[in-house]
Tab-separated table of C-alpha atoms in Angstrom:
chain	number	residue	atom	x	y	z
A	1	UNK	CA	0.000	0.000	0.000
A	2	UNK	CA	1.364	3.742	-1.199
A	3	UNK	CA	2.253	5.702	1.869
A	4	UNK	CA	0.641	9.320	2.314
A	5	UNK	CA	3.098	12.307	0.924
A	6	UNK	CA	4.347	15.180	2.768
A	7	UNK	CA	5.906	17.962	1.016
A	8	UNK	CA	8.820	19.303	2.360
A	9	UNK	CA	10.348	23.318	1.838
A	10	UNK	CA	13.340	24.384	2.417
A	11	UNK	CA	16.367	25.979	0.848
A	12	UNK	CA	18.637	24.376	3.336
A	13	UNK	CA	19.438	20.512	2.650
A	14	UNK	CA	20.436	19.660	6.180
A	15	UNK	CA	16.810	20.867	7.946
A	16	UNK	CA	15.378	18.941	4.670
A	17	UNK	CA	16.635	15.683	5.262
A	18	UNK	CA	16.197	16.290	8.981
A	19	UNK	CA	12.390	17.108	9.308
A	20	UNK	CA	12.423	14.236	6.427
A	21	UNK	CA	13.608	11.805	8.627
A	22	UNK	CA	11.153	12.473	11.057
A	23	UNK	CA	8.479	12.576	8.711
A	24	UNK	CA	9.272	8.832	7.167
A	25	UNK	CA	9.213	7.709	11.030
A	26	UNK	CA	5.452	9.327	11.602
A	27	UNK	CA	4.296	6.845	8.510
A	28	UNK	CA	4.710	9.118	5.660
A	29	UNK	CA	6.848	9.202	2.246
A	30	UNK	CA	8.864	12.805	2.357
A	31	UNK	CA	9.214	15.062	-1.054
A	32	UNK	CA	12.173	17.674	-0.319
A	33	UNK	CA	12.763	20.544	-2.055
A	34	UNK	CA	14.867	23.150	-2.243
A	35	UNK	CA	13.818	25.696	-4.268
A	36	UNK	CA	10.085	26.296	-5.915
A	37	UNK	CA	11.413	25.035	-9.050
A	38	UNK	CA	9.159	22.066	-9.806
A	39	UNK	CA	6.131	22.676	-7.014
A	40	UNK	CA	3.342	23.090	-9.196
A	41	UNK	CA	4.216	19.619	-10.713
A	42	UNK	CA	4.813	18.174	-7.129
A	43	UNK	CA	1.367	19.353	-6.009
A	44	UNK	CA	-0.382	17.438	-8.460
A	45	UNK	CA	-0.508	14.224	-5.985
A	46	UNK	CA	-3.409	12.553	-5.232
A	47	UNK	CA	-1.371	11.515	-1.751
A	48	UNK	CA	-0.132	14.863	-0.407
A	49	UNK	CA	-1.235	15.156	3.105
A	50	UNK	CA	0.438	18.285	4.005
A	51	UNK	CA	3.172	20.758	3.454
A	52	UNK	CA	5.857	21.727	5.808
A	53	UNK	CA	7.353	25.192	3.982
A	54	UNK	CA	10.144	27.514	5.154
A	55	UNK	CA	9.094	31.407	4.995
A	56	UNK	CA	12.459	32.692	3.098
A	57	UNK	CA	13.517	30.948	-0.155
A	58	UNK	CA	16.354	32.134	-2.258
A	59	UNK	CA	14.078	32.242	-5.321
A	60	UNK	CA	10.199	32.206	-4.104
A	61	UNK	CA	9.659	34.420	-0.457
A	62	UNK	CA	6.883	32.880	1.258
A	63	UNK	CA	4.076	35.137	0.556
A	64	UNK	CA	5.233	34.184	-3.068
A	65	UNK	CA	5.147	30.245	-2.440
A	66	UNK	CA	1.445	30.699	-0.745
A	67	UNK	CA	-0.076	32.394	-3.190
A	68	UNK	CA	1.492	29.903	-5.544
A	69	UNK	CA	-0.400	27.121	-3.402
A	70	UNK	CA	-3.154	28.876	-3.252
A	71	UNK	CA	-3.664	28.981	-6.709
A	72	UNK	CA	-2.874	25.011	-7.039
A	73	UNK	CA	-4.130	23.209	-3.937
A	74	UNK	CA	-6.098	25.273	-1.609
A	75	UNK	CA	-7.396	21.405	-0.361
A	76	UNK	CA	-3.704	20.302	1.328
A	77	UNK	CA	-3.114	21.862	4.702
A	78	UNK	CA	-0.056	23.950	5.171
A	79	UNK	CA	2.426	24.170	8.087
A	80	UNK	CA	5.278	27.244	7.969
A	81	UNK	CA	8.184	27.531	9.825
A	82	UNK	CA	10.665	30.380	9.835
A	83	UNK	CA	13.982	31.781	11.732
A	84	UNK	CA	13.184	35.248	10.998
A	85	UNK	CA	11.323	37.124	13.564
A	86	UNK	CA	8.853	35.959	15.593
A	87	UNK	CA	6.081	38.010	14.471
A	88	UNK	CA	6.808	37.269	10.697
A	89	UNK	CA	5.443	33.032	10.845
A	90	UNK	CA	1.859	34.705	12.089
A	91	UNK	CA	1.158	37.696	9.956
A	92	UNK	CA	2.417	35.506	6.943
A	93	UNK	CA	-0.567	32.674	9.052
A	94	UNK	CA	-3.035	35.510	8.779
A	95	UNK	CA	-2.343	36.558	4.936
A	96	UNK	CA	-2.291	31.957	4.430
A	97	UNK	CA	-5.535	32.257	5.689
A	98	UNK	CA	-6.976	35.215	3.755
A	99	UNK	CA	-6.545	33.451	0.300
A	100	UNK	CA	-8.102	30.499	1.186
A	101	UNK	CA	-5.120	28.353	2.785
A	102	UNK	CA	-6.141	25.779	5.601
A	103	UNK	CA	-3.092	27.070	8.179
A	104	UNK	CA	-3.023	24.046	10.663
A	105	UNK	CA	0.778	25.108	12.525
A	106	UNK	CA	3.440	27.929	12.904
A	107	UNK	CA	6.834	26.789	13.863
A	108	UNK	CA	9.977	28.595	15.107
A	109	UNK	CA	13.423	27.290	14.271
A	110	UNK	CA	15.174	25.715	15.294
A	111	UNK	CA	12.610	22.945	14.917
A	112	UNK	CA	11.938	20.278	17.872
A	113	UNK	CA	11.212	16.504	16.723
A	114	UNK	CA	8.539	16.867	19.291
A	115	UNK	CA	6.919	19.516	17.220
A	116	UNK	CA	7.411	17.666	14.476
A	117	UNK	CA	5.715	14.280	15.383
A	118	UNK	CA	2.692	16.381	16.742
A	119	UNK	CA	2.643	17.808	13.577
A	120	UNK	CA	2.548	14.574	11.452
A	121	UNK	CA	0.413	12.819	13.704
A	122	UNK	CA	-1.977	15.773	12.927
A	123	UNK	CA	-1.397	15.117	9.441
A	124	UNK	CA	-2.009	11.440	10.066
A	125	UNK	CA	-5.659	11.961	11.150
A	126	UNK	CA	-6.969	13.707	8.378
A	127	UNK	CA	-9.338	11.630	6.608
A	128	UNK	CA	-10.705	12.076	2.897
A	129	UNK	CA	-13.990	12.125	3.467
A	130	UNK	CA	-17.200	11.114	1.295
A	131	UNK	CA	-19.438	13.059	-0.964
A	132	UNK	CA	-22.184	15.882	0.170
A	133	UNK	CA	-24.614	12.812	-0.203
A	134	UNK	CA	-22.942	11.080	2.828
A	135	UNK	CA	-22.545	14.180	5.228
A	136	UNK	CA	-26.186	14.721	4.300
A	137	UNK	CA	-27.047	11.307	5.315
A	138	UNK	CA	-24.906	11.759	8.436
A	139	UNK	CA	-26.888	14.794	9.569
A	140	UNK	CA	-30.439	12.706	9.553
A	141	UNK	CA	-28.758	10.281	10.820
A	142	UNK	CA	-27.735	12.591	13.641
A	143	UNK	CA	-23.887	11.285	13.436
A	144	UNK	CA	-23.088	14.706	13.842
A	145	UNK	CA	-23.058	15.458	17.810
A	146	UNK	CA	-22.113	17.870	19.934
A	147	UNK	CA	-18.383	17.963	22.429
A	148	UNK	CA	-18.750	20.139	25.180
A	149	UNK	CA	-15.298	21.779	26.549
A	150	UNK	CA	-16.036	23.589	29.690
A	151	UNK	CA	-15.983	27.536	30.330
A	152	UNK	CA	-14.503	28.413	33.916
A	153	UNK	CA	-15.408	31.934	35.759
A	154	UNK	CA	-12.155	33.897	36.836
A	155	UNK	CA	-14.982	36.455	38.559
A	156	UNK	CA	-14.701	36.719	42.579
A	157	UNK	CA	-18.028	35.250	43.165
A	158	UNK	CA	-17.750	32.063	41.592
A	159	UNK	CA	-14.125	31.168	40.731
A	160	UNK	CA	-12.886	28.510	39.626
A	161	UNK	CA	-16.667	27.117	38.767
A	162	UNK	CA	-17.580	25.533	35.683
A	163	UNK	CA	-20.066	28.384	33.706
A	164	UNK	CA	-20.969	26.174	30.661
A	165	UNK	CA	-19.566	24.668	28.127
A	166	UNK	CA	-18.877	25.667	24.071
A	167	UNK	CA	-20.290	22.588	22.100
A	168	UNK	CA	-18.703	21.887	19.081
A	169	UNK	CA	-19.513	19.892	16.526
A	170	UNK	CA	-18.061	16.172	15.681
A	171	UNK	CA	-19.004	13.472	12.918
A	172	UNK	CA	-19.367	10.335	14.828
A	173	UNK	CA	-18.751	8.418	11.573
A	174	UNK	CA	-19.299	4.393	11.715
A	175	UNK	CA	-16.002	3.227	9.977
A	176	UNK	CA	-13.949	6.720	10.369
A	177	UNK	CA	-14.411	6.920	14.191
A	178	UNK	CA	-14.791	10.709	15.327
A	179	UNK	CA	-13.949	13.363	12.802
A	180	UNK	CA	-13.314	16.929	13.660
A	181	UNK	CA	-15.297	19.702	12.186
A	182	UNK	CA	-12.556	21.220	10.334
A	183	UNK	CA	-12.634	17.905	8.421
A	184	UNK	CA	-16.815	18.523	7.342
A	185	UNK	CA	-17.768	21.947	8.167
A	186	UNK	CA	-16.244	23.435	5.006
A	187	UNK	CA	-18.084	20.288	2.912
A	188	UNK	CA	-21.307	21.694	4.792
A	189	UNK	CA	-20.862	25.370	3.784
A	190	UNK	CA	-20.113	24.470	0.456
A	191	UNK	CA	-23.046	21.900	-0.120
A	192	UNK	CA	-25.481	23.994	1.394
A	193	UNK	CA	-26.264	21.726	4.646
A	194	UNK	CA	-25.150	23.965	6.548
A	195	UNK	CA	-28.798	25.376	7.374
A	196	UNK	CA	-29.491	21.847	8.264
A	197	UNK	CA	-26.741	21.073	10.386
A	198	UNK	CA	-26.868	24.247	12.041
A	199	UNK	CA	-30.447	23.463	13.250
A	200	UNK	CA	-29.546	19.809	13.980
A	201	UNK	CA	-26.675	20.743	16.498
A	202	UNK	CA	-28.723	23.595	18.058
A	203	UNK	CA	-31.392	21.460	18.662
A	204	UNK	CA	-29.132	18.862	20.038
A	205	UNK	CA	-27.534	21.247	22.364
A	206	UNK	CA	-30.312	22.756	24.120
A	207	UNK	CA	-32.226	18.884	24.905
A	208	UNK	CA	-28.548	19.024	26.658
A	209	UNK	CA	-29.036	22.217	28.910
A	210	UNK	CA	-32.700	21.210	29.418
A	211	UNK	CA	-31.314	17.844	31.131
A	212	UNK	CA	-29.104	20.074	32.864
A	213	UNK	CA	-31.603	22.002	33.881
A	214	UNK	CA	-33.417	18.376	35.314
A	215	UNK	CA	-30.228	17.771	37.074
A	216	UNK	CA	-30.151	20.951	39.028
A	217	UNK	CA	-27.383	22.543	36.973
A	218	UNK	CA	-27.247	26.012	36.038
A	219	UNK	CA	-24.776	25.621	33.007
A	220	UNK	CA	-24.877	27.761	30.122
A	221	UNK	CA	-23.803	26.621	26.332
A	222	UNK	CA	-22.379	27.862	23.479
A	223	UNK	CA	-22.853	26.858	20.166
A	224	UNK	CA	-20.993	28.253	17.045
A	225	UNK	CA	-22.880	29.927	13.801
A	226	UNK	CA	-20.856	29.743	10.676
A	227	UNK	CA	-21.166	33.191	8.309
A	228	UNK	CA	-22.984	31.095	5.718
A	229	UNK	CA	-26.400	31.464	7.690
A	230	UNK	CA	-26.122	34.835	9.286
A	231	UNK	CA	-28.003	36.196	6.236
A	232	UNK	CA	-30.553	33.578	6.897
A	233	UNK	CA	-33.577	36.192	7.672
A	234	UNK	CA	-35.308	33.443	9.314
A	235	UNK	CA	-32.482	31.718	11.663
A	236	UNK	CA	-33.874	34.077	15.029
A	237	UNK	CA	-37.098	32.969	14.739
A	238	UNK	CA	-36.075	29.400	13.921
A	239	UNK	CA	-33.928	29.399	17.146
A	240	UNK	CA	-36.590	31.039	19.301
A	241	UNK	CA	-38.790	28.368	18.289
A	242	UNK	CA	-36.289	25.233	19.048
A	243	UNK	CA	-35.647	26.851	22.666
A	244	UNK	CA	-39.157	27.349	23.214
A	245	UNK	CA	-39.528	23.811	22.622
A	246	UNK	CA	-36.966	22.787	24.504
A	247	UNK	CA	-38.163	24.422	27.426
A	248	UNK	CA	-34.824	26.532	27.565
A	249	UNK	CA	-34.543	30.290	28.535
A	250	UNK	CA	-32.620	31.932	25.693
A	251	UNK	CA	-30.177	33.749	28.117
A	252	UNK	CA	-28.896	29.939	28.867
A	253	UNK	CA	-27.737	30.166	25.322
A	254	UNK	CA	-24.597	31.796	23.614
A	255	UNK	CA	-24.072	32.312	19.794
A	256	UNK	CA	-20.368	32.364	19.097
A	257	UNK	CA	-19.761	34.153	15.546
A	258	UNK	CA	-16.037	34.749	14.033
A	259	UNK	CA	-14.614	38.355	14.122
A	260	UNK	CA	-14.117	37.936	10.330
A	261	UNK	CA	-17.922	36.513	9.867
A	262	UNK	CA	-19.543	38.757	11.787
A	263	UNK	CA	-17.737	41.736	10.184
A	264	UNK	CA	-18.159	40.304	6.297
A	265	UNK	CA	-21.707	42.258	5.536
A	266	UNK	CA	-22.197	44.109	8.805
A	267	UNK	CA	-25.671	45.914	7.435
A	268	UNK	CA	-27.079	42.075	7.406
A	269	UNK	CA	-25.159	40.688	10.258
A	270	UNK	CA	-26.892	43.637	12.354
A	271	UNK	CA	-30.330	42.371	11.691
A	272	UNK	CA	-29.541	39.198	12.389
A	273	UNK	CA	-27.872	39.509	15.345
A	274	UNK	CA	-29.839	42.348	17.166
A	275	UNK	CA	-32.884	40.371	16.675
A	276	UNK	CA	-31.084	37.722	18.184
A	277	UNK	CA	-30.258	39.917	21.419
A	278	UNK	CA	-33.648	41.218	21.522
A	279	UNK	CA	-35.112	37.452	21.602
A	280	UNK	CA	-32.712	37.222	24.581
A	281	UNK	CA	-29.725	34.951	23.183
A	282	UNK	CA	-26.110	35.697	24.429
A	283	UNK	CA	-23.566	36.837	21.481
A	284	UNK	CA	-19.838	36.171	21.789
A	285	UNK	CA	-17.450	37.171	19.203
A	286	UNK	CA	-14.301	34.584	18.444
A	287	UNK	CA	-10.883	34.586	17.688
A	288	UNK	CA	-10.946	38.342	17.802
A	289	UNK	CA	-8.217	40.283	16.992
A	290	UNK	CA	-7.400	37.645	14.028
A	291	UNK	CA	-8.959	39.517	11.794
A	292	UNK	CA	-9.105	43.148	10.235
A	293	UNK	CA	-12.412	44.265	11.651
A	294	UNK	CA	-13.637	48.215	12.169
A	295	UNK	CA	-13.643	49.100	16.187
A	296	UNK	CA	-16.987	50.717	14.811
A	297	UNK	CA	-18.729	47.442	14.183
A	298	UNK	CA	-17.488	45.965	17.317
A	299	UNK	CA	-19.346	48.751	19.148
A	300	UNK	CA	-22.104	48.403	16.741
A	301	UNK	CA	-23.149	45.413	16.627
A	302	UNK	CA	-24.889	43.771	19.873
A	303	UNK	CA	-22.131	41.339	21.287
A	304	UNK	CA	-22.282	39.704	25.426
A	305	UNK	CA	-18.935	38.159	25.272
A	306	UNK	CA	-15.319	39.083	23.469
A	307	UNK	CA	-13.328	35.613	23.149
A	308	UNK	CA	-9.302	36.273	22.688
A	309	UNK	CA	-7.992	33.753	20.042
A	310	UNK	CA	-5.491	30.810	21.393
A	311	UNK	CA	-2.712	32.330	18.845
A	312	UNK	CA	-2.222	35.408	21.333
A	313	UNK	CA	-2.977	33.103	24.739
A	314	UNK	CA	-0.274	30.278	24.044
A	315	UNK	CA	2.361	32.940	23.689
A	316	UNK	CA	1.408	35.392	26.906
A	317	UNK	CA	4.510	33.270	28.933
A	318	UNK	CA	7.304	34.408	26.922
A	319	UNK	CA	5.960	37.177	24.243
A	320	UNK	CA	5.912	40.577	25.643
A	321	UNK	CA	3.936	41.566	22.517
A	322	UNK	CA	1.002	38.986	22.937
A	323	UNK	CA	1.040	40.019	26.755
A	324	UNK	CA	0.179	43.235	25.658
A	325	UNK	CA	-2.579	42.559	23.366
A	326	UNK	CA	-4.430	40.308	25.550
A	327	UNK	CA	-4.353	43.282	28.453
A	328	UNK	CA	-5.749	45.303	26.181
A	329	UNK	CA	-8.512	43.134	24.486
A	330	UNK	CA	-9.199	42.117	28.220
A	331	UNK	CA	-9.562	45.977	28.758
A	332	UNK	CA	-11.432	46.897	26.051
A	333	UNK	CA	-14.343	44.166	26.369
A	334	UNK	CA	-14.605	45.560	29.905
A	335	UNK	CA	-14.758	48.769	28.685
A	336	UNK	CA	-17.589	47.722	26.504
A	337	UNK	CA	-19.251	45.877	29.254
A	338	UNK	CA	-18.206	42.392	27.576
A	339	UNK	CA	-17.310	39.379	28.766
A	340	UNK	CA	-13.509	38.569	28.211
A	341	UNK	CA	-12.974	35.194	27.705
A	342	UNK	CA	-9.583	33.406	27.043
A	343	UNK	CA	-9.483	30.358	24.698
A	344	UNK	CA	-6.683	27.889	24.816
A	345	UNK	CA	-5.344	27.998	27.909
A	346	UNK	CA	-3.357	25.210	28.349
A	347	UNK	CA	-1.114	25.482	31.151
A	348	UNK	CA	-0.986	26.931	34.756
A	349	UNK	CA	1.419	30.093	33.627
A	350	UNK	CA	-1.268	30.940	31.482
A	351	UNK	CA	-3.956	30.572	34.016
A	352	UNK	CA	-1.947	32.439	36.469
A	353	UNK	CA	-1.733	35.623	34.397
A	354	UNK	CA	-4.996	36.130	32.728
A	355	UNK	CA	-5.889	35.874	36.574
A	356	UNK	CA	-3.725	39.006	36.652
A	357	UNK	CA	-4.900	40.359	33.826
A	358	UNK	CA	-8.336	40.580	34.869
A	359	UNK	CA	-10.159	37.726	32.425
A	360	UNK	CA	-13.828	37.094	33.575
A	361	UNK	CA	-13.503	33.082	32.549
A	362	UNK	CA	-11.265	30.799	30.571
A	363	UNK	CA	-11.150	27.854	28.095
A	364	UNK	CA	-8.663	25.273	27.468
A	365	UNK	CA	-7.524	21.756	27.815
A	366	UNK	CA	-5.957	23.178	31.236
A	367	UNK	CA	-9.924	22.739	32.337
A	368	UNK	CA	-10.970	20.411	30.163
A	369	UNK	CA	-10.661	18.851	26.254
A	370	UNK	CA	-14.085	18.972	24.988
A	371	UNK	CA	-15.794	15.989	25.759
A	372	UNK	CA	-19.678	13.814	25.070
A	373	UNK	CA	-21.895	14.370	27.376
A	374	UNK	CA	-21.902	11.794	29.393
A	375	UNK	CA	-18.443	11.942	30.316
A	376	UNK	CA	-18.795	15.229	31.880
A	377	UNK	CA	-19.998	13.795	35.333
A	378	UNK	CA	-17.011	12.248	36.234
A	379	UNK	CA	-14.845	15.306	34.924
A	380	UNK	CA	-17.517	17.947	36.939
A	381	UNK	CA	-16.229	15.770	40.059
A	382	UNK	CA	-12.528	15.738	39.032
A	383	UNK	CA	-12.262	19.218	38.369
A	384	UNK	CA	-14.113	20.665	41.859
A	385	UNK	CA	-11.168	18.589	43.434
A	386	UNK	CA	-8.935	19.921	41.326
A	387	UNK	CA	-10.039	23.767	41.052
A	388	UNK	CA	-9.773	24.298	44.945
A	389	UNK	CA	-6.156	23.191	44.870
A	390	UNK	CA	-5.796	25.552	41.851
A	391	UNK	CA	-7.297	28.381	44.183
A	392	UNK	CA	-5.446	27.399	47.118
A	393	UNK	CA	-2.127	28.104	44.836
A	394	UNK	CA	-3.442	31.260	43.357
A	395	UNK	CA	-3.826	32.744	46.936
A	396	UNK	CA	-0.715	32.106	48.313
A	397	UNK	CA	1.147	33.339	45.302
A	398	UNK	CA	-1.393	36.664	45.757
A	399	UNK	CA	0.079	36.733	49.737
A	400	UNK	CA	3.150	36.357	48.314
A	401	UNK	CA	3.086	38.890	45.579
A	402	UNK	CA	1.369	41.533	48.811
């Protein structure tokens, strides 16, 4: 059986046989390349999984090379690594992005074999999936489920407890095993199930709070709307209608839209969403400050929550510059009388200073990976143990710090 392909970028032979090497031992075949010579040919292959590419090339600069993908294979993920500045691997992430690029890693070099392996085991998970008939039988099927990952407050009243969860979406497929929703989501927006799904996973999600609700809990969700259907004219009253039914009070409910989704057609998104607010729903805008949106519409439109991407929380240990923006995205949302909420928080540093910082809650595997729902239980029980030790810590480095 032919191996999976991974193509491999860079102008220096040594780091080219080296991330090579690890890239045969992860269960793939390795192209290297050296120059952009013969890419367009290369990218022809059925079996290219993924492309590891340098940002500076003696004869194609990496903006170059991208939009060269771009204009190929906008289907094989991309992973770019660079010994230039920091900042360059990230804005060059953002412009990937912009032209239709799938993004999945920025590395520094000098590269780790650790990062490596995590990287091709990423690579090794993808799965080609089936036509828009089988995602549309998966939907009425109801193979598509929600993961909940947990939301902690940071506030003084209730810290450290679980505030709800953010569902998001997974194919439970019957020979595939669990796909993520990068790997169907795009196949869904494309198709035109997206309406569909949409509805399916909302639906799904609130019979979740309303056993909740049996249970005595007072948990709030989250559930995220793709910019295909926020010129749906129809979608608040659809909603409305599914909480009703339910039994669920709309304020238990949180629609997370993207920065760049919500900021696309603003005119439209503003119906939408204010009639949205006014039926009483929560609004939380995501992975802001990833995109290029007006301060303007931000103030506009009718959001509850700001979330700060991952891509600025994983660096607030050691980058003074992502220390900074998170402050100030922390301090604007307050200043706006938002929410702040941190996403990928991963470790206890992290924890420790968006405590300082002033975030209202957090989310990350640090709490929790998302999870089904009847797993979270056992991790409820686990993590009350677990958060008091947390607090515990956190005031005795605060007595410390006096």
């Amino acid at each position: 059986m032919q191996r999976s392909e991974i193509l491999i970028i860079d102008d220096d032979p040594s780091i080219c046989r080296f991330v090579a090497r690890v890239c045969r031992d992860s269960g793939f075949e390795a192209i290297e390349r050296t120059d952009c010579a013969d890419i367009e040919t290369v990218l022809q292959s059925s079996r290219l999984k993924l492309i590891v590419t340098d940002l500076q090339m003696p004869d194609c600069d990496g903006i170059e090379l991208m939009r060269l993908l771009a204009g190929v294979r906008t289907d094989v993920p991309v992973a770019i690594f660079s010994g230039f500045d920091p900042r360059a691997p990230n804005t060059a992430e953002a412009f990937g992005r912009s032209i239709g690029l799938q993004i999945v890693e920025t590395l520094q070099k000098p590269l780790s074999v650790a990062a490596l392996k995590r990287l091709f085991r990423g690579a090794g998970d993808q799965v080609v999936l089936a036509p828009e008939e089988e995602l549309q039988r998966a939907i009425r099927n109801h193979e598509v489920r929600l993961h909940f990952q947990p939301k902690v407050s940071f506030r003084a009243e209730d810290f450290g407890r679980v505030v709800g969860f953010e569902g998001l979406a997974r194919w439970h497929h019957p020979v595939q095993g669990v796909i993520s929703p990068d790997r169907f989501i795009p196949l869904a927006e494309s198709s035109g199930l997206i309406g569909e799904l949409t509805d399916d996973l909302i639906q799904y999600g609130l019979e979740q709070v309303a056993e909740w609700q049996r249970n005595g809990e007072t948990w709030s969700l989250a559930i995220n709307i793709s910019p295909h259907i926020l010129e749906d004219r129809g979608l608040a009253d659809r909603i409305a209608q599914l909480a009703a039914r339910a039994g669920v009070e709309p304020s238990r409910i949180t629609l997370e839209i993207t920065e760049s989704g919500a900021m696309a057609d603003p005119t439209r998104t503003m119906e939408i969403l204010t009639r949205l607010r006014l039926k009483g729903f929560k609004l939380s805008i995501d992975d802001f400050g990833t995109g290029f949106s007006s301060l303007v519409q931000l103030y506009n439109l009718p959001f509850s929550e700001l979330k700060i991407d991952k891509s600025f929380v994983m660096d607030i240990d050691d980058r003074e510059e992502a220390q900074v923006i998170v402050r100030t995205l922390i301090d604007l949302a307050h200043n706006l009388s938002l929410q702040a909420c941190a996403e990928g928080v991963e470790t206890m540093a992290e924890w420790s200073q968006l405590l300082d910082y002033g975030c209202d809650r957090i989310q990350g595997y640090f709490a929790g990976r998302p999870m089904p729902a009847e797993d979270i239980p056992a991790w409820a029980e686990e993590w009350e143990t677990r958060s008091k030790s947390i607090t515990d810590m956190d005031r005795q480095r605060a007595a410390a710090d006096g």
